[in-house]
Amino acid sequence: MSIAIAEEKGWEPKIIVFACNWCTYAAADLAGLNHLEYPAQVRIIRTPCSGRMDPMLVLRAFNRGADGVLLSG
Amino acid sequence: MRKRVGVFVCDCGTNIASVVDTEEVARYAANLPGVVFSTTYKYMCSDPGQEMIRKAIKEHDLEQVVVASCSPRMHEKTFRKAVEQGGINGYLFEMVNIREQDSWVHHDRGEATKKAKDLVRMAVAKVLRNKPLYISHIPITKKALVIGGGIAGMQAALDIADAGYPVILVEKQATIGGKMAQLDKTFPTMDCAA
Amino acid sequence: MVAVAQHPNIQIITYAEVTNVAGYIGNFKVTIKKKPKYVDWDLCTGCGTCIEKCPTKKIPDPFDLGLGMTTAIRKVYPQAVPGKPFIDDKHCRKLTEGKCGVCEKICPTKAIKFDDKEEYMTVEVGAIVMATGYDLFKWEEVYGEYGYGKYPDVITSLHFERLASAGGPTGGKIKRPSDGKEPKRVAFIKCVGSRDDTKGKSYCSRACCMYTAKHAYQVKDKIPDSEAYVFYMDVRTAGKNYEEFYQRSLNAGAKYIRGRVSKIYQRGDSLVLKAEDSLLGRPLEVEVDMVVLATAMVPSEGAQELAKIIGFSVDKDGFYQEAHPKLQPVETFAAGVYLAGACQGPKDIPDTVAQASGAAVKVCGLLAKDMLATEPMVSEVDIYKCSGCGFCVPICPYKAISLVEITEKGHHGPIVRQVAEVNGSLCQGCGACVPACRTAALNLKGFTDEQLVAEVDALCL
Ligand SMILES: Cc1cc2nc3c(=O)[nH]c(=O)nc-3n(C[C@H](O)[C@H](O)[C@H](O)COP(=O)(O)OP(=O)(O)OC[C@H]3O[C@@H](n4cnc5c(N)ncnc54)[C@H](O)[C@@H]3O)c2cc1C
Ligand code: SF4
């Protein structure tokens, strides 16, 4: 499905973010503090460190229907 | 472990409630698997808010607690303590960030509320798999090391030693004193340096 | 200084350096290297006969920055603490050429030990205070306009301190190095290497404005009919009684000229400074007998390596990084390691003492506890799943995992095998070891695979 068609049908992407507690998660909090708006389809999962990230978790997310995965830390 | 989750949704005055329909989130949470109680409150972190958690744990025989409010970086410790005072292990608790990562960054009430519900669902799923964790205690060697024997090292060593603890002062030169020993008189008092 | 030496709770280890630090807050294991002093300080009474008799007397004294001479066996300076001598192995004839040995012959307590070796010792401590101080910026390497150090009468402020000091090479009489004459006209240049992005450091060294005011005053005070010129960019006197101190120098007749010196050159017996008086907007030439440079403070030699050994960070200039500039000025990012003095950034003595007392309180607060609580969200090993491959060991950035032998019951008697073990005090809960474990024996408490998968599944519903 192209993005154009998808948008027409009211489709919304499901984005899963794995965020390191010490940097990205803190940065997302800072974005909040400054009221910097971003699309509401983003769902953040807190990880203790990006070192904890297992490729298995990324695959799991896609497998369960995530449209995008952002790994940041 | 039994599944008896309590979900507490915070308004944060209007910080959260003006964008997220907290009542709606609490109603939604009540129907999630494992959840036996849910509610909202104006300021969850306040004294009455914490008391509400402690009471609910007893009244509803809760085993796990989820608080949806600000960032865990802000109040995780606060709520963990409240949960412990309520009588369950502080690690059978999860926090959902619906302020910094939701109400403060989105405007659309519908979308923000949907996101809050998703995040609460995630936390409930996690907390059901939490295990009690225990802080352990390690002994402390009651002795200090000071590296550098200038005025900074000497002062620190003296203060620690005066408090009754042994101090080892390591200095690279064959004397302590540092740069100050090389000075003649020192400002602002012009007393001698040695 | 004497108070430190006499304190029953303080053990001073001089001529030594820290070479390794293992462990964690509350339980550090520290290796200290003691350099050979060639004198047994347990036997030595500090009588000083050896120092008098040492024939190697023409060594430029490092304590006087080469302004005076000293002996091969010496105390750093006469009032050194502890008051015992060491042998400078770069200059001692016995140690360099195998000749002499006079001190050994005359020492009444047989304390001289020419075969002294480097020694290592380990100590266990609960907290560490860093107080390694500062060095001075090497101006000779970059300031060509001031002569790259080739004019003997262009000296640093620390040289000046030695000249002004009653214990210094001139007994406190200010004499210039080239010919020992009393300089009647002295120029001071501030901010040499400080606040100079192109040649030096961007920061202000904070003590120089004040010690230069002190030096200018000393010139006016000690040398009759003298002139003291101070070239400055700003005069910074932000401290209690500091402005008053500066005013005293002005009242004594020190001449402050706002502007940078662009060149120094020799003219006959004197030095000529070319500058601009930026308040009058006029070029200026001043002839003087001696120039004193207030050079920048920089981190002491080896400070950065030491930070690496212990495991905390330094800032862009190499000074020790505090955990928070406002709220945690004496803490580092390594728990149990605190900062005091100029190692954290340029400071004068009042600020140094204040910070040192602050660090001491942090240490006392820690040592006053009987036990230390540790975060329970750490890695754990399921020994029944662990194959003992050791893959996780090098991955852990905190050296928290080691392999240990365990004995299990087998059909044909006990079986000994290796498994990973996590030290819960060292583990910082990063979880890097978990994805690396091939048998899924490792898990991070609070962030287990099961918990994270449940989160993913719940979100993707
Ligand atoms: C010319 C001049 C004049 C000054 N006059 C004044 C004044 O009048 N009034 C005033 O308030 N301030 C003055 N100051 C500033 C003052 O010198 C400092 O504030 C003070 O010395 C800082 O003390 P410290 O202990 O932090 O550092 P330091 O005095 O540098 O002491 C550090 C010590 O640590 C040792 N060390 C370094 N590395 C190691 C290592 N790896 N292992 C073991 N030991 C190590 C060093 O040998 C030294 O003994 C002056 C500075 C200068 C340059
Ligand atoms: S969680 Fe991090 S610190 Fe702990 S053992 Fe694993 S890699 Fe090391």
PDB file of N, CA and C in Angstrom, chain B residues 70-103:
ATOM      1  N   CYS B  70       3.433  11.619  35.427  1.00  0.00           N
ATOM      2  CA  CYS B  70       4.574  12.265  34.782  1.00  0.00           C
ATOM      3  C   CYS B  70       5.648  11.217  34.457  1.00  0.00           C
ATOM      4  N   SER B  71       6.861  11.703  34.140  1.00  0.00           N
ATOM      5  CA  SER B  71       7.943  10.791  33.776  1.00  0.00           C
ATOM      6  C   SER B  71       8.439  10.018  34.993  1.00  0.00           C
ATOM      7  N   PRO B  72       8.770   8.741  34.804  1.00  0.00           N
ATOM      8  CA  PRO B  72       9.353   7.987  35.915  1.00  0.00           C
ATOM      9  C   PRO B  72      10.663   8.605  36.396  1.00  0.00           C
ATOM     10  N   ARG B  73      11.295   9.353  35.522  1.00  0.00           N
ATOM     11  CA  ARG B  73      12.532  10.012  35.938  1.00  0.00           C
ATOM     12  C   ARG B  73      12.233  11.052  37.006  1.00  0.00           C
ATOM     13  N   MET B  74      10.959  11.444  37.086  1.00  0.00           N
ATOM     14  CA  MET B  74      10.546  12.452  38.047  1.00  0.00           C
ATOM     15  C   MET B  74      10.123  11.800  39.366  1.00  0.00           C
ATOM     16  N   HIS B  75       9.169  10.861  39.282  1.00  0.00           N
ATOM     17  CA  HIS B  75       8.524  10.420  40.521  1.00  0.00           C
ATOM     18  C   HIS B  75       8.529   8.910  40.746  1.00  0.00           C
ATOM     19  N   GLU B  76       9.355   8.171  40.020  1.00  0.00           N
ATOM     20  CA  GLU B  76       9.359   6.703  40.217  1.00  0.00           C
ATOM     21  C   GLU B  76       9.656   6.359  41.676  1.00  0.00           C
ATOM     22  N   LYS B  77      10.644   7.048  42.230  1.00  0.00           N
ATOM     23  CA  LYS B  77      11.048   6.755  43.617  1.00  0.00           C
ATOM     24  C   LYS B  77       9.914   7.077  44.596  1.00  0.00           C
ATOM     25  N   THR B  78       9.237   8.217  44.348  1.00  0.00           N
ATOM     26  CA  THR B  78       8.131   8.635  45.222  1.00  0.00           C
ATOM     27  C   THR B  78       7.073   7.533  45.302  1.00  0.00           C
ATOM     28  N   PHE B  79       6.637   7.072  44.124  1.00  0.00           N
ATOM     29  CA  PHE B  79       5.537   6.113  44.109  1.00  0.00           C
ATOM     30  C   PHE B  79       5.986   4.735  44.582  1.00  0.00           C
ATOM     31  N   ARG B  80       7.241   4.399  44.291  1.00  0.00           N
ATOM     32  CA  ARG B  80       7.741   3.100  44.741  1.00  0.00           C
ATOM     33  C   ARG B  80       7.665   3.035  46.265  1.00  0.00           C
ATOM     34  N   LYS B  81       7.998   4.167  46.873  1.00  0.00           N
ATOM     35  CA  LYS B  81       7.970   4.223  48.332  1.00  0.00           C
ATOM     36  C   LYS B  81       6.531   4.115  48.846  1.00  0.00           C
ATOM     37  N   ALA B  82       5.620   4.838  48.169  1.00  0.00           N
ATOM     38  CA  ALA B  82       4.208   4.799  48.585  1.00  0.00           C
ATOM     39  C   ALA B  82       3.673   3.377  48.490  1.00  0.00           C
ATOM     40  N   VAL B  83       4.047   2.689  47.408  1.00  0.00           N
ATOM     41  CA  VAL B  83       3.584   1.317  47.205  1.00  0.00           C
ATOM     42  C   VAL B  83       4.114   0.423  48.322  1.00  0.00           C
ATOM     43  N   GLU B  84       5.378   0.636  48.671  1.00  0.00           N
ATOM     44  CA  GLU B  84       5.974  -0.157  49.749  1.00  0.00           C
ATOM     45  C   GLU B  84       5.267   0.111  51.080  1.00  0.00           C
ATOM     46  N   GLN B  85       4.968   1.390  51.315  1.00  0.00           N
ATOM     47  CA  GLN B  85       4.252   1.719  52.556  1.00  0.00           C
ATOM     48  C   GLN B  85       2.866   1.086  52.557  1.00  0.00           C
ATOM     49  N   GLY B  86       2.317   0.889  51.352  1.00  0.00           N
ATOM     50  CA  GLY B  86       1.012   0.245  51.238  1.00  0.00           C
ATOM     51  C   GLY B  86       1.094  -1.246  51.524  1.00  0.00           C
ATOM     52  N   GLY B  87       2.302  -1.775  51.560  1.00  0.00           N
ATOM     53  CA  GLY B  87       2.448  -3.167  51.978  1.00  0.00           C
ATOM     54  C   GLY B  87       2.827  -4.150  50.880  1.00  0.00           C
ATOM     55  N   ILE B  88       3.156  -3.657  49.670  1.00  0.00           N
ATOM     56  CA  ILE B  88       3.644  -4.620  48.672  1.00  0.00           C
ATOM     57  C   ILE B  88       5.038  -4.215  48.190  1.00  0.00           C
ATOM     58  N   ASN B  89       5.720  -5.140  47.570  1.00  0.00           N
ATOM     59  CA  ASN B  89       7.083  -4.886  47.117  1.00  0.00           C
ATOM     60  C   ASN B  89       7.099  -3.725  46.120  1.00  0.00           C
ATOM     61  N   GLY B  90       8.026  -2.799  46.319  1.00  0.00           N
ATOM     62  CA  GLY B  90       8.090  -1.588  45.513  1.00  0.00           C
ATOM     63  C   GLY B  90       8.394  -1.832  44.044  1.00  0.00           C
ATOM     64  N   TYR B  91       8.828  -3.010  43.710  1.00  0.00           N
ATOM     65  CA  TYR B  91       9.151  -3.301  42.314  1.00  0.00           C
ATOM     66  C   TYR B  91       7.986  -3.976  41.593  1.00  0.00           C
ATOM     67  N   LEU B  92       6.867  -4.165  42.330  1.00  0.00           N
ATOM     68  CA  LEU B  92       5.653  -4.656  41.676  1.00  0.00           C
ATOM     69  C   LEU B  92       4.846  -3.433  41.272  1.00  0.00           C
ATOM     70  N   PHE B  93       5.557  -2.521  40.632  1.00  0.00           N
ATOM     71  CA  PHE B  93       5.011  -1.214  40.315  1.00  0.00           C
ATOM     72  C   PHE B  93       5.598  -0.750  38.985  1.00  0.00           C
ATOM     73  N   GLU B  94       4.760  -0.132  38.164  1.00  0.00           N
ATOM     74  CA  GLU B  94       5.241   0.453  36.909  1.00  0.00           C
ATOM     75  C   GLU B  94       4.624   1.832  36.755  1.00  0.00           C
ATOM     76  N   MET B  95       5.351   2.677  36.046  1.00  0.00           N
ATOM     77  CA  MET B  95       4.874   4.020  35.857  1.00  0.00           C
ATOM     78  C   MET B  95       4.651   4.279  34.366  1.00  0.00           C
ATOM     79  N   VAL B  96       3.612   5.015  34.055  1.00  0.00           N
ATOM     80  CA  VAL B  96       3.317   5.344  32.657  1.00  0.00           C
ATOM     81  C   VAL B  96       3.477   6.845  32.470  1.00  0.00           C
ATOM     82  N   ASN B  97       4.227   7.224  31.460  1.00  0.00           N
ATOM     83  CA  ASN B  97       4.536   8.621  31.227  1.00  0.00           C
ATOM     84  C   ASN B  97       3.489   9.239  30.301  1.00  0.00           C
ATOM     85  N   ILE B  98       2.435   9.824  30.885  1.00  0.00           N
ATOM     86  CA  ILE B  98       1.409  10.439  30.021  1.00  0.00           C
ATOM     87  C   ILE B  98       1.448  11.963  30.097  1.00  0.00           C
ATOM     88  N   ARG B  99       2.521  12.505  30.659  1.00  0.00           N
ATOM     89  CA  ARG B  99       2.653  13.953  30.679  1.00  0.00           C
ATOM     90  C   ARG B  99       3.758  14.372  29.692  1.00  0.00           C
ATOM     91  N   GLU B 100       5.029  14.190  30.094  1.00  0.00           N
ATOM     92  CA  GLU B 100       6.142  14.591  29.215  1.00  0.00           C
ATOM     93  C   GLU B 100       6.040  13.953  27.825  1.00  0.00           C
ATOM     94  N   GLN B 101       5.584  12.690  27.792  1.00  0.00           N
ATOM     95  CA  GLN B 101       5.586  12.003  26.501  1.00  0.00           C
ATOM     96  C   GLN B 101       4.177  11.852  25.918  1.00  0.00           C
ATOM     97  N   ASP B 102       3.240  12.610  26.456  1.00  0.00           N
ATOM     98  CA  ASP B 102       1.900  12.559  25.855  1.00  0.00           C
ATOM     99  C   ASP B 102       1.215  13.940  25.898  1.00  0.00           C
ATOM    100  N   SER B 103       0.694  14.320  27.054  1.00  0.00           N
ATOM    101  CA  SER B 103      -0.125  15.538  27.078  1.00  0.00           C
ATOM    102  C   SER B 103       0.665  16.793  26.724  1.00  0.00           C
TER     103      SER B 103
END
